[in-house]
Coordinates of C-alpha atoms in Angstrom, one line a residue:
M200 CA -33.4 2.5 65.4
E201 CA -33.0 3.5 61.9
I202 CA -29.7 4.6 60.6
I203 CA -30.7 7.1 58.0
D204 CA -29.3 6.5 54.3
N205 CA -26.6 8.9 53.2
H206 CA -28.2 11.6 51.0
R207 CA -31.0 12.1 53.8
S208 CA -27.7 12.0 55.8
T209 CA -25.8 14.9 54.5
E210 CA -29.3 16.5 54.2
L211 CA -29.5 16.9 57.8
R212 CA -26.1 17.3 59.0
K213 CA -25.9 20.7 56.9
K214 CA -29.3 21.9 58.1
Y215 CA -27.9 21.3 61.5
I216 CA -24.8 23.6 60.8
G217 CA -26.9 26.1 59.3
S218 CA -29.5 26.2 62.3
F219 CA -26.6 25.6 65.4
I220 CA -23.5 26.6 64.3
N221 CA -21.4 29.9 63.5
T222 CA -19.7 28.9 60.5
H223 CA -17.5 31.9 60.8
S224 CA -15.9 31.2 64.2
A225 CA -12.4 30.6 63.8
I226 CA -13.0 27.7 64.9
Y227 CA -15.3 26.4 62.1
I228 CA -13.0 27.6 59.5
Q229 CA -9.8 26.2 61.0
Y230 CA -10.6 22.6 62.1
I231 CA -14.2 22.0 60.6
S232 CA -14.4 23.4 57.7
K233 CA -11.8 22.0 55.7
L234 CA -11.7 18.5 55.5
T235 CA -8.5 16.3 55.5
Q236 CA -8.5 13.0 53.5
Y237 CA -7.1 9.8 55.9
K238 CA -7.4 6.5 55.8
D239 CA -10.8 6.4 56.6
G240 CA -11.8 9.1 54.8
L241 CA -12.5 12.4 54.8
C242 CA -12.8 13.6 58.1
Y243 CA -12.2 16.9 60.3
Q244 CA -10.6 17.9 63.3
G245 CA -12.9 20.3 65.6
Y246 CA -16.1 19.9 67.4
L247 CA -19.0 21.3 66.3
W248 CA -19.9 22.1 70.3
D249 CA -17.5 24.6 70.1
C250 CA -19.2 26.7 67.5
F251 CA -22.8 26.7 68.8
V252 CA -24.3 30.2 67.8
D253 CA -26.8 30.3 71.2
A254 CA -25.5 27.7 73.8
N255 CA -25.8 27.1 77.5
N256 CA -24.2 24.4 79.9
I257 CA -26.9 22.1 81.3
S258 CA -25.7 18.8 83.1
E259 CA -26.2 15.6 81.6
K260 CA -28.8 14.7 83.7
E261 CA -31.1 17.6 82.8
C262 CA -29.5 17.0 79.1
L263 CA -31.3 13.4 78.9
R264 CA -34.2 14.5 80.7
Q265 CA -34.9 16.9 77.9
L266 CA -35.4 13.9 75.5
T267 CA -37.6 12.3 77.8
K268 CA -40.2 15.3 76.1
F269 CA -39.9 13.8 72.5
T270 CA -41.2 11.3 70.4
Y271 CA -37.9 10.7 68.6
F272 CA -35.3 12.5 67.6
W273 CA -31.8 12.7 65.4
V274 CA -28.6 11.5 66.4
F275 CA -24.9 12.1 64.5
W276 CA -21.6 12.9 66.2
D277 CA -18.5 15.0 64.7
I278 CA -16.7 12.8 61.7
H279 CA -12.9 12.6 62.7
S280 CA -10.7 9.5 61.7
C281 CA -9.8 6.4 63.6
E282 CA -6.0 7.7 62.7
N283 CA -7.3 10.6 65.6
I284 CA -9.4 8.6 68.1
L285 CA -7.4 5.8 69.8
I286 CA -10.2 3.6 71.2
P287 CA -10.4 0.3 69.5
N288 CA -13.7 0.0 67.1
Y289 CA -14.6 3.2 67.9
W290 CA -17.4 3.9 65.2
K291 CA -20.3 0.9 65.5
Y292 CA -22.0 2.9 62.9
P293 CA -20.9 4.6 59.6
K294 CA -19.1 7.5 60.5
T295 CA -21.6 9.9 58.4
A296 CA -24.7 8.5 59.6
V297 CA -27.7 10.2 61.3
L298 CA -29.3 7.8 63.8
C299 CA -33.0 8.2 64.4
M300 CA -34.5 7.1 67.9
D301 CA -36.7 7.0 70.7
Y302 CA -35.7 7.4 74.0
E303 CA -36.0 4.3 74.9
E304 CA -33.9 2.7 72.3
Y305 CA -30.9 5.3 73.0
L306 CA -30.7 4.2 76.7
K307 CA -30.3 1.1 74.7
L308 CA -27.6 1.9 72.6
A309 CA -25.6 5.1 74.5
P310 CA -22.9 2.2 75.1
T311 CA -22.6 2.0 71.2
L312 CA -22.2 5.8 70.4
P313 CA -19.6 7.7 70.2
E314 CA -18.6 9.8 73.5
D315 CA -19.3 13.4 71.3
I316 CA -23.0 13.1 70.1
Y317 CA -26.0 16.0 68.7
F318 CA -29.1 15.2 69.4
F319 CA -32.2 17.0 67.1
D320 CA -35.6 16.8 66.2
E321 CA -37.4 17.7 62.8
T322 CA -38.0 21.1 64.1
F323 CA -34.3 22.1 64.4
K324 CA -35.1 24.6 67.2
W325 CA -33.0 23.0 70.0
S326 CA -29.9 20.3 70.2
I327 CA -28.2 18.8 73.2
A328 CA -25.0 17.9 72.8
L329 CA -23.4 15.6 74.9
T330 CA -19.5 15.9 75.1
H331 CA -15.9 14.1 76.2
E332 CA -15.3 17.1 78.2
F333 CA -15.7 16.7 82.5
V334 CA -15.6 19.5 84.9
G335 CA -14.8 17.4 87.8
S336 CA -17.0 14.7 88.0
N337 CA -19.7 16.5 85.7
R338 CA -20.1 15.7 81.7
F339 CA -20.2 19.0 79.9
C340 CA -23.1 19.3 78.0
Y341 CA -24.6 22.0 76.3
F342 CA -28.5 22.6 75.3
A343 CA -28.4 24.4 72.2
H344 CA -30.7 26.8 70.4
S345 CA -31.1 27.4 66.7
V346 CA -30.2 30.7 64.8
C347 CA -33.7 31.2 64.2
E348 CA -35.6 30.8 67.2
S349 CA -32.4 32.4 69.3
K350 CA -34.5 33.3 72.7
V351 CA -37.3 33.4 70.9
D352 CA -38.8 30.2 72.1
Q353 CA -37.1 28.4 75.0
S354 CA -40.2 26.2 75.9
I355 CA -38.3 23.3 75.1
Q356 CA -36.0 24.0 78.5

């Protein structure tokens, strides 16, 4: 596993948002685009997965099966404040970090990652989001296509 440097992490997050997120949605505008200063830095309150342009709800098992197809992928999470998360020692990695790992590393590191996480690779054609939400006993997860690739190449799924 590699923690991507701060400058590159910022670039990857920007490209991710441009590839998958509806930045004109009310949720994005109100809860994500406006950063608030907290004691632990600038943070937002929303979830990027609420703003996907083109996403399908799929099972957690299917999400994880999809990840096995890739040599490596990037992982990041929403930038939330410790003031709004009541779980002690929640952040095991820098809050704005992007991690690069393979599937086996993910399985080992999963317990150290935040609940809401986003996966993607260098193609920016697909993203998987695991959320903290459950419907019954099933974790709410998404498979998203990029804005440019939307519905064009679904061979990944």
